[in-house]
Amino acid sequence: SGTLNEISYRLIEAWRQTREDRGDLLSMLLMAEDEDGNHMTDEQARDELVTLFLAGHETTANALNWTWYLLAQNPEAEAKLHAELDSVLGGKPPTLDDLKRLPYTEMVVKEALRLYPPAFGFGRVATEDLEIGDYFVPKDTVVAITSYIVHHSPKWWDEPEAFKPERFAAEGAAEHHRYAYFPFGGGPHQCIGMGFALMEACLVLATIIQQYRMELLPGYTVELKPSITLHPKGRSPMMIHPA
């Protein structure tokens, strides 16, 4: 943690020397203002950077783990993904500019996050007495919100257990209820790293799947292990083959 602190404060100090908007996350954090025009202190910016680094590591790895697990069981979706990557990239590593031309890649990642959201539950504290539907929630009550359950509900999703990336095509995504899908939480406390995580997952998936194919070992049945994040119990045994 000492090393992370040192690196974070050094980056913050270097930015404050120039105050240049470089279009990166650090610039965004340090240029942000609250309703009174105040900016983040060095300590607050450090907290955000370290949280993003630590929380964004395991969660993205989990999301990709589940993505390959799902693609291994859905060869048609995997073939569509390869067709898009071959057409757009032609074997080259993806860049940030390529992402807007890889809509199916993003759909695959989003559907994996629906079925297996790494952050599968959230807690919120009621700041005042309120009613939610037929329930009275007293002030200071902790309300548990579970994205995994909502994401698998037939009330909100057709064939909720099926892996269907097309759900997130641009023309259909707007039909989803705002809170039928919330792998990154929602409201003012939505995960600060949402955009970064989606970008990272799509780039990593597009890079690796052009070179390797993942095959699930026969007879393996996944068991969920919900702890801080949602991951498979034990390991996901897969064979790696050249693409």
PDB file of C-alpha atoms in Angstrom:
ATOM      1  CA  SER A   1       0.000   0.000   0.000  1.00  0.00           C
ATOM      2  CA  GLY A   2       2.933   2.311   0.663  1.00  0.00           C
ATOM      3  CA  THR A   3       4.125   1.904  -2.915  1.00  0.00           C
ATOM      4  CA  LEU A   4       0.651   2.574  -4.293  1.00  0.00           C
ATOM      5  CA  ASN A   5       0.354   5.707  -2.164  1.00  0.00           C
ATOM      6  CA  GLU A   6       3.737   6.959  -3.329  1.00  0.00           C
ATOM      7  CA  ILE A   7       2.927   6.414  -7.007  1.00  0.00           C
ATOM      8  CA  SER A   8      -0.546   7.962  -6.661  1.00  0.00           C
ATOM      9  CA  TYR A   9       0.669  11.105  -4.918  1.00  0.00           C
ATOM     10  CA  ARG A  10       3.509  11.479  -7.422  1.00  0.00           C
ATOM     11  CA  LEU A  11       1.051  11.331 -10.335  1.00  0.00           C
ATOM     12  CA  ILE A  12      -1.262  13.821  -8.629  1.00  0.00           C
ATOM     13  CA  GLU A  13       1.579  16.256  -7.944  1.00  0.00           C
ATOM     14  CA  ALA A  14       2.846  15.980 -11.522  1.00  0.00           C
ATOM     15  CA  TRP A  15      -0.639  16.796 -12.860  1.00  0.00           C
ATOM     16  CA  ARG A  16      -1.003  19.803 -10.547  1.00  0.00           C
ATOM     17  CA  GLN A  17       2.230  21.245 -11.938  1.00  0.00           C
ATOM     18  CA  THR A  18       0.674  21.658 -15.398  1.00  0.00           C
ATOM     19  CA  ARG A  19      -3.102  21.301 -14.773  1.00  0.00           C
ATOM     20  CA  GLU A  20      -3.351  20.053 -18.339  1.00  0.00           C
ATOM     21  CA  ASP A  21      -6.447  18.118 -19.403  1.00  0.00           C
ATOM     22  CA  ARG A  22      -4.872  15.063 -20.977  1.00  0.00           C
ATOM     23  CA  GLY A  23      -8.214  13.324 -21.447  1.00  0.00           C
ATOM     24  CA  ASP A  24      -7.331  10.625 -18.919  1.00  0.00           C
ATOM     25  CA  LEU A  25      -8.980   9.536 -15.685  1.00  0.00           C
ATOM     26  CA  LEU A  26      -6.601  11.484 -13.455  1.00  0.00           C
ATOM     27  CA  SER A  27      -7.381  14.724 -15.306  1.00  0.00           C
ATOM     28  CA  MET A  28     -11.090  13.995 -14.989  1.00  0.00           C
ATOM     29  CA  LEU A  29     -10.835  13.430 -11.241  1.00  0.00           C
ATOM     30  CA  LEU A  30      -8.735  16.478 -10.485  1.00  0.00           C
ATOM     31  CA  MET A  31     -10.737  18.809 -12.720  1.00  0.00           C
ATOM     32  CA  ALA A  32     -14.096  17.722 -11.303  1.00  0.00           C
ATOM     33  CA  GLU A  33     -16.010  20.264  -9.201  1.00  0.00           C
ATOM     34  CA  ASP A  34     -18.786  19.800  -6.686  1.00  0.00           C
ATOM     35  CA  GLU A  35     -21.840  22.064  -6.518  1.00  0.00           C
ATOM     36  CA  ASP A  36     -19.816  24.656  -4.570  1.00  0.00           C
ATOM     37  CA  GLY A  37     -16.948  24.708  -7.051  1.00  0.00           C
ATOM     38  CA  ASN A  38     -14.571  22.726  -4.829  1.00  0.00           C
ATOM     39  CA  HIS A  39     -12.037  20.283  -6.255  1.00  0.00           C
ATOM     40  CA  MET A  40     -10.694  17.035  -4.828  1.00  0.00           C
ATOM     41  CA  THR A  41      -7.922  17.166  -2.291  1.00  0.00           C
ATOM     42  CA  ASP A  42      -4.819  15.088  -2.912  1.00  0.00           C
ATOM     43  CA  GLU A  43      -6.066  12.540  -0.377  1.00  0.00           C
ATOM     44  CA  GLN A  44      -9.470  12.222  -2.020  1.00  0.00           C
ATOM     45  CA  ALA A  45      -7.911  11.805  -5.455  1.00  0.00           C
ATOM     46  CA  ARG A  46      -5.527   9.211  -4.051  1.00  0.00           C
ATOM     47  CA  ASP A  47      -8.470   7.258  -2.600  1.00  0.00           C
ATOM     48  CA  GLU A  48     -10.233   7.238  -5.963  1.00  0.00           C
ATOM     49  CA  LEU A  49      -7.106   6.126  -7.851  1.00  0.00           C
ATOM     50  CA  VAL A  50      -6.278   3.294  -5.462  1.00  0.00           C
ATOM     51  CA  THR A  51      -9.891   2.132  -5.348  1.00  0.00           C
ATOM     52  CA  LEU A  52     -10.018   2.035  -9.139  1.00  0.00           C
ATOM     53  CA  PHE A  53      -6.741   0.140  -9.332  1.00  0.00           C
ATOM     54  CA  LEU A  54      -7.638  -2.469  -6.706  1.00  0.00           C
ATOM     55  CA  ALA A  55     -11.371  -2.858  -7.363  1.00  0.00           C
ATOM     56  CA  GLY A  56     -10.872  -2.781 -11.119  1.00  0.00           C
ATOM     57  CA  HIS A  57      -8.388  -5.647 -11.205  1.00  0.00           C
ATOM     58  CA  GLU A  58     -10.225  -8.699  -9.876  1.00  0.00           C
ATOM     59  CA  THR A  59     -13.637  -7.613 -11.137  1.00  0.00           C
ATOM     60  CA  THR A  60     -12.497  -7.248 -14.756  1.00  0.00           C
ATOM     61  CA  ALA A  61     -10.598 -10.544 -14.554  1.00  0.00           C
ATOM     62  CA  ASN A  62     -13.771 -12.208 -13.246  1.00  0.00           C
ATOM     63  CA  ALA A  63     -15.855 -10.691 -16.029  1.00  0.00           C
ATOM     64  CA  LEU A  64     -13.454 -12.040 -18.655  1.00  0.00           C
ATOM     65  CA  ASN A  65     -13.345 -15.436 -16.953  1.00  0.00           C
ATOM     66  CA  TRP A  66     -17.134 -15.666 -17.226  1.00  0.00           C
ATOM     67  CA  THR A  67     -17.045 -14.363 -20.804  1.00  0.00           C
ATOM     68  CA  TRP A  68     -14.785 -17.178 -21.977  1.00  0.00           C
ATOM     69  CA  TYR A  69     -16.840 -19.700 -20.030  1.00  0.00           C
ATOM     70  CA  LEU A  70     -19.989 -18.537 -21.844  1.00  0.00           C
ATOM     71  CA  LEU A  71     -18.366 -18.342 -25.286  1.00  0.00           C
ATOM     72  CA  ALA A  72     -17.060 -21.905 -24.885  1.00  0.00           C
ATOM     73  CA  GLN A  73     -20.671 -23.068 -24.518  1.00  0.00           C
ATOM     74  CA  ASN A  74     -22.083 -20.868 -27.276  1.00  0.00           C
ATOM     75  CA  PRO A  75     -20.151 -21.522 -30.505  1.00  0.00           C
ATOM     76  CA  GLU A  76     -22.527 -19.437 -32.650  1.00  0.00           C
ATOM     77  CA  ALA A  77     -21.840 -16.338 -30.563  1.00  0.00           C
ATOM     78  CA  GLU A  78     -18.128 -17.107 -30.620  1.00  0.00           C
ATOM     79  CA  ALA A  79     -18.219 -17.387 -34.416  1.00  0.00           C
ATOM     80  CA  LYS A  80     -19.999 -14.012 -34.707  1.00  0.00           C
ATOM     81  CA  LEU A  81     -17.370 -12.454 -32.463  1.00  0.00           C
ATOM     82  CA  HIS A  82     -14.532 -13.850 -34.579  1.00  0.00           C
ATOM     83  CA  ALA A  83     -16.219 -12.628 -37.768  1.00  0.00           C
ATOM     84  CA  GLU A  84     -16.428  -9.091 -36.416  1.00  0.00           C
ATOM     85  CA  LEU A  85     -12.831  -9.075 -35.193  1.00  0.00           C
ATOM     86  CA  ASP A  86     -11.532 -10.523 -38.480  1.00  0.00           C
ATOM     87  CA  SER A  87     -13.450  -7.935 -40.484  1.00  0.00           C
ATOM     88  CA  VAL A  88     -12.465  -4.910 -38.388  1.00  0.00           C
ATOM     89  CA  LEU A  89      -9.001  -5.789 -37.132  1.00  0.00           C
ATOM     90  CA  GLY A  90      -7.667  -8.322 -39.626  1.00  0.00           C
ATOM     91  CA  GLY A  91      -5.402  -9.867 -37.009  1.00  0.00           C
ATOM     92  CA  LYS A  92      -4.085  -6.583 -35.609  1.00  0.00           C
ATOM     93  CA  PRO A  93      -4.237  -5.747 -31.894  1.00  0.00           C
ATOM     94  CA  PRO A  94      -7.236  -3.518 -31.131  1.00  0.00           C
ATOM     95  CA  THR A  95      -6.817   0.120 -30.215  1.00  0.00           C
ATOM     96  CA  LEU A  96      -9.147   2.457 -28.371  1.00  0.00           C
ATOM     97  CA  ASP A  97     -10.294   3.926 -31.691  1.00  0.00           C
ATOM     98  CA  ASP A  98     -11.316   0.455 -32.898  1.00  0.00           C
ATOM     99  CA  LEU A  99     -13.852  -0.083 -30.109  1.00  0.00           C
ATOM    100  CA  LYS A 100     -16.599   1.953 -31.772  1.00  0.00           C
ATOM    101  CA  ARG A 101     -16.362  -0.452 -34.721  1.00  0.00           C
ATOM    102  CA  LEU A 102     -16.672  -3.542 -32.491  1.00  0.00           C
ATOM    103  CA  PRO A 103     -20.289  -3.404 -31.296  1.00  0.00           C
ATOM    104  CA  TYR A 104     -20.733  -7.172 -31.037  1.00  0.00           C
ATOM    105  CA  THR A 105     -17.628  -7.446 -28.867  1.00  0.00           C
ATOM    106  CA  GLU A 106     -19.192  -4.986 -26.438  1.00  0.00           C
ATOM    107  CA  MET A 107     -22.513  -6.864 -26.578  1.00  0.00           C
ATOM    108  CA  VAL A 108     -20.732 -10.089 -25.609  1.00  0.00           C
ATOM    109  CA  VAL A 109     -19.097  -8.439 -22.596  1.00  0.00           C
ATOM    110  CA  LYS A 110     -22.333  -6.782 -21.478  1.00  0.00           C
ATOM    111  CA  GLU A 111     -24.290 -10.049 -21.720  1.00  0.00           C
ATOM    112  CA  ALA A 112     -21.597 -11.842 -19.683  1.00  0.00           C
ATOM    113  CA  LEU A 113     -21.954  -9.092 -17.066  1.00  0.00           C
ATOM    114  CA  ARG A 114     -25.699  -9.670 -17.039  1.00  0.00           C
ATOM    115  CA  LEU A 115     -25.443 -13.404 -16.393  1.00  0.00           C
ATOM    116  CA  TYR A 116     -22.469 -13.270 -14.036  1.00  0.00           C
ATOM    117  CA  PRO A 117     -21.999  -9.751 -12.604  1.00  0.00           C
ATOM    118  CA  PRO A 118     -18.746  -9.756 -10.587  1.00  0.00           C
ATOM    119  CA  ALA A 119     -20.223  -7.143  -8.235  1.00  0.00           C
ATOM    120  CA  PHE A 120     -23.386  -9.159  -7.696  1.00  0.00           C
ATOM    121  CA  GLY A 121     -24.856  -7.128  -4.855  1.00  0.00           C
ATOM    122  CA  PHE A 122     -24.805  -3.670  -3.331  1.00  0.00           C
ATOM    123  CA  GLY A 123     -25.858  -2.032  -0.096  1.00  0.00           C
ATOM    124  CA  ARG A 124     -27.563   1.312   0.333  1.00  0.00           C
ATOM    125  CA  VAL A 125     -28.483   3.132   3.554  1.00  0.00           C
ATOM    126  CA  ALA A 126     -31.816   4.952   3.722  1.00  0.00           C
ATOM    127  CA  THR A 127     -31.135   8.593   4.592  1.00  0.00           C
ATOM    128  CA  GLU A 128     -34.770   9.142   5.579  1.00  0.00           C
ATOM    129  CA  ASP A 129     -37.987   7.196   6.158  1.00  0.00           C
ATOM    130  CA  LEU A 130     -39.468   6.090   2.849  1.00  0.00           C
ATOM    131  CA  GLU A 131     -41.771   3.599   1.180  1.00  0.00           C
ATOM    132  CA  ILE A 132     -40.604   1.275  -1.580  1.00  0.00           C
ATOM    133  CA  GLY A 133     -43.622  -0.369  -3.121  1.00  0.00           C
ATOM    134  CA  ASP A 134     -45.541  -1.952  -0.242  1.00  0.00           C
ATOM    135  CA  TYR A 135     -42.577  -1.793   2.147  1.00  0.00           C
ATOM    136  CA  PHE A 136     -41.819   0.851   4.739  1.00  0.00           C
ATOM    137  CA  VAL A 137     -38.076   1.453   5.089  1.00  0.00           C
ATOM    138  CA  PRO A 138     -37.070   3.354   8.235  1.00  0.00           C
ATOM    139  CA  LYS A 139     -34.213   5.829   8.160  1.00  0.00           C
ATOM    140  CA  ASP A 140     -30.732   4.240   8.554  1.00  0.00           C
ATOM    141  CA  THR A 141     -31.940   0.849   7.269  1.00  0.00           C
ATOM    142  CA  VAL A 142     -29.414  -0.988   5.110  1.00  0.00           C
ATOM    143  CA  VAL A 143     -31.088  -2.141   1.905  1.00  0.00           C
ATOM    144  CA  ALA A 144     -29.429  -4.986  -0.007  1.00  0.00           C
ATOM    145  CA  ILE A 145     -29.769  -4.832  -3.794  1.00  0.00           C
ATOM    146  CA  THR A 146     -28.783  -7.944  -5.751  1.00  0.00           C
ATOM    147  CA  SER A 147     -28.058  -7.443  -9.431  1.00  0.00           C
ATOM    148  CA  TYR A 148     -27.639 -11.196 -10.014  1.00  0.00           C
ATOM    149  CA  ILE A 149     -31.276 -11.875  -9.069  1.00  0.00           C
ATOM    150  CA  VAL A 150     -32.661  -8.994 -11.145  1.00  0.00           C
ATOM    151  CA  HIS A 151     -30.494  -9.946 -14.138  1.00  0.00           C
ATOM    152  CA  HIS A 152     -31.956 -13.486 -14.049  1.00  0.00           C
ATOM    153  CA  SER A 153     -35.570 -12.432 -13.564  1.00  0.00           C
ATOM    154  CA  PRO A 154     -38.066 -13.456 -16.281  1.00  0.00           C
ATOM    155  CA  LYS A 155     -40.001 -10.321 -15.358  1.00  0.00           C
ATOM    156  CA  TRP A 156     -37.318  -8.214 -17.028  1.00  0.00           C
ATOM    157  CA  TRP A 157     -35.583 -10.595 -19.427  1.00  0.00           C
ATOM    158  CA  ASP A 158     -36.755 -12.981 -22.116  1.00  0.00           C
ATOM    159  CA  GLU A 159     -35.051 -16.378 -21.612  1.00  0.00           C
ATOM    160  CA  PRO A 160     -33.023 -14.939 -18.743  1.00  0.00           C
ATOM    161  CA  GLU A 161     -30.684 -17.941 -18.456  1.00  0.00           C
ATOM    162  CA  ALA A 162     -29.727 -17.875 -22.149  1.00  0.00           C
ATOM    163  CA  PHE A 163     -26.577 -16.169 -23.441  1.00  0.00           C
ATOM    164  CA  LYS A 164     -27.898 -13.720 -26.046  1.00  0.00           C
ATOM    165  CA  PRO A 165     -25.512 -10.809 -26.717  1.00  0.00           C
ATOM    166  CA  GLU A 166     -28.011  -9.344 -29.193  1.00  0.00           C
ATOM    167  CA  ARG A 167     -30.032  -8.094 -26.212  1.00  0.00           C
ATOM    168  CA  PHE A 168     -27.580  -5.207 -26.079  1.00  0.00           C
ATOM    169  CA  ALA A 169     -27.773  -4.172 -29.714  1.00  0.00           C
ATOM    170  CA  ALA A 170     -28.227  -0.418 -29.942  1.00  0.00           C
ATOM    171  CA  GLU A 171     -31.757  -0.664 -31.305  1.00  0.00           C
ATOM    172  CA  GLY A 172     -32.972  -2.858 -28.427  1.00  0.00           C
ATOM    173  CA  ALA A 173     -30.963  -1.730 -25.422  1.00  0.00           C
ATOM    174  CA  ALA A 174     -33.194   1.299 -24.824  1.00  0.00           C
ATOM    175  CA  GLU A 175     -36.134  -1.032 -24.193  1.00  0.00           C
ATOM    176  CA  HIS A 176     -34.592  -2.354 -20.974  1.00  0.00           C
ATOM    177  CA  HIS A 177     -35.806  -0.866 -17.723  1.00  0.00           C
ATOM    178  CA  ARG A 178     -33.172   1.461 -16.288  1.00  0.00           C
ATOM    179  CA  TYR A 179     -32.623  -0.797 -13.303  1.00  0.00           C
ATOM    180  CA  ALA A 180     -33.166  -4.175 -14.959  1.00  0.00           C
ATOM    181  CA  TYR A 181     -29.425  -4.140 -15.679  1.00  0.00           C
ATOM    182  CA  PHE A 182     -26.945  -2.650 -13.255  1.00  0.00           C
ATOM    183  CA  PRO A 183     -23.649  -4.599 -13.085  1.00  0.00           C
ATOM    184  CA  PHE A 184     -21.943  -1.394 -11.942  1.00  0.00           C
ATOM    185  CA  GLY A 185     -24.660  -0.239  -9.554  1.00  0.00           C
ATOM    186  CA  GLY A 186     -26.720   2.843 -10.253  1.00  0.00           C
ATOM    187  CA  GLY A 187     -27.585   6.339  -9.212  1.00  0.00           C
ATOM    188  CA  PRO A 188     -25.035   8.836  -7.860  1.00  0.00           C
ATOM    189  CA  HIS A 189     -22.929   5.998  -6.409  1.00  0.00           C
ATOM    190  CA  GLN A 190     -22.567   4.063  -9.650  1.00  0.00           C
ATOM    191  CA  CYS A 191     -19.074   2.599 -10.007  1.00  0.00           C
ATOM    192  CA  ILE A 192     -16.621   5.295 -11.057  1.00  0.00           C
ATOM    193  CA  GLY A 193     -14.733   2.752 -13.161  1.00  0.00           C
ATOM    194  CA  MET A 194     -17.650   1.600 -15.340  1.00  0.00           C
ATOM    195  CA  GLY A 195     -16.421   3.145 -18.601  1.00  0.00           C
ATOM    196  CA  PHE A 196     -12.844   2.102 -17.957  1.00  0.00           C
ATOM    197  CA  ALA A 197     -13.854  -1.482 -17.080  1.00  0.00           C
ATOM    198  CA  LEU A 198     -15.931  -1.929 -20.245  1.00  0.00           C
ATOM    199  CA  MET A 199     -13.137  -0.493 -22.364  1.00  0.00           C
ATOM    200  CA  GLU A 200     -10.524  -2.701 -20.697  1.00  0.00           C
ATOM    201  CA  ALA A 201     -12.613  -5.878 -20.950  1.00  0.00           C
ATOM    202  CA  CYS A 202     -13.400  -5.333 -24.638  1.00  0.00           C
ATOM    203  CA  LEU A 203      -9.768  -4.613 -25.515  1.00  0.00           C
ATOM    204  CA  VAL A 204      -8.445  -7.640 -23.621  1.00  0.00           C
ATOM    205  CA  LEU A 205     -11.115  -9.948 -25.049  1.00  0.00           C
ATOM    206  CA  ALA A 206     -10.494  -8.755 -28.613  1.00  0.00           C
ATOM    207  CA  THR A 207      -6.730  -9.117 -28.195  1.00  0.00           C
ATOM    208  CA  ILE A 208      -6.660 -12.622 -26.730  1.00  0.00           C
ATOM    209  CA  ILE A 209      -9.510 -14.274 -28.621  1.00  0.00           C
ATOM    210  CA  GLN A 210      -7.864 -13.464 -31.955  1.00  0.00           C
ATOM    211  CA  GLN A 211      -5.001 -15.726 -30.927  1.00  0.00           C
ATOM    212  CA  TYR A 212      -6.548 -18.377 -28.679  1.00  0.00           C
ATOM    213  CA  ARG A 213      -9.731 -20.409 -28.352  1.00  0.00           C
ATOM    214  CA  MET A 214     -10.916 -21.610 -24.950  1.00  0.00           C
ATOM    215  CA  GLU A 215     -12.488 -25.064 -24.619  1.00  0.00           C
ATOM    216  CA  LEU A 216     -14.278 -26.063 -21.441  1.00  0.00           C
ATOM    217  CA  LEU A 217     -13.188 -29.486 -20.191  1.00  0.00           C
ATOM    218  CA  PRO A 218     -15.944 -32.118 -20.571  1.00  0.00           C
ATOM    219  CA  GLY A 219     -18.014 -32.837 -17.482  1.00  0.00           C
ATOM    220  CA  TYR A 220     -17.293 -29.553 -15.741  1.00  0.00           C
ATOM    221  CA  THR A 221     -20.257 -27.954 -13.987  1.00  0.00           C
ATOM    222  CA  VAL A 222     -19.809 -24.461 -12.673  1.00  0.00           C
ATOM    223  CA  GLU A 223     -20.581 -23.738  -9.033  1.00  0.00           C
ATOM    224  CA  LEU A 224     -20.945 -20.143  -7.979  1.00  0.00           C
ATOM    225  CA  LYS A 225     -18.961 -18.756  -5.092  1.00  0.00           C
ATOM    226  CA  PRO A 226     -20.414 -15.394  -4.089  1.00  0.00           C
ATOM    227  CA  SER A 227     -17.945 -13.695  -1.769  1.00  0.00           C
ATOM    228  CA  ILE A 228     -16.783 -10.108  -2.240  1.00  0.00           C
ATOM    229  CA  THR A 229     -17.157 -10.771  -5.954  1.00  0.00           C
ATOM    230  CA  LEU A 230     -18.906 -13.535  -7.891  1.00  0.00           C
ATOM    231  CA  HIS A 231     -16.521 -16.157  -9.188  1.00  0.00           C
ATOM    232  CA  PRO A 232     -16.497 -19.914  -9.848  1.00  0.00           C
ATOM    233  CA  LYS A 233     -15.933 -22.233  -6.911  1.00  0.00           C
ATOM    234  CA  GLY A 234     -12.458 -23.650  -7.378  1.00  0.00           C
ATOM    235  CA  ARG A 235     -11.284 -23.171 -10.946  1.00  0.00           C
ATOM    236  CA  SER A 236     -12.752 -23.137 -14.449  1.00  0.00           C
ATOM    237  CA  PRO A 237     -10.773 -25.890 -16.197  1.00  0.00           C
ATOM    238  CA  MET A 238     -10.280 -24.955 -19.841  1.00  0.00           C
ATOM    239  CA  MET A 239      -8.015 -26.063 -22.661  1.00  0.00           C
ATOM    240  CA  ILE A 240      -6.328 -23.285 -24.638  1.00  0.00           C
ATOM    241  CA  HIS A 241      -5.925 -23.805 -28.389  1.00  0.00           C
ATOM    242  CA  PRO A 242      -4.441 -21.564 -31.081  1.00  0.00           C
ATOM    243  CA  ALA A 243      -7.257 -19.710 -32.835  1.00  0.00           C
TER     244      ALA A 243
END
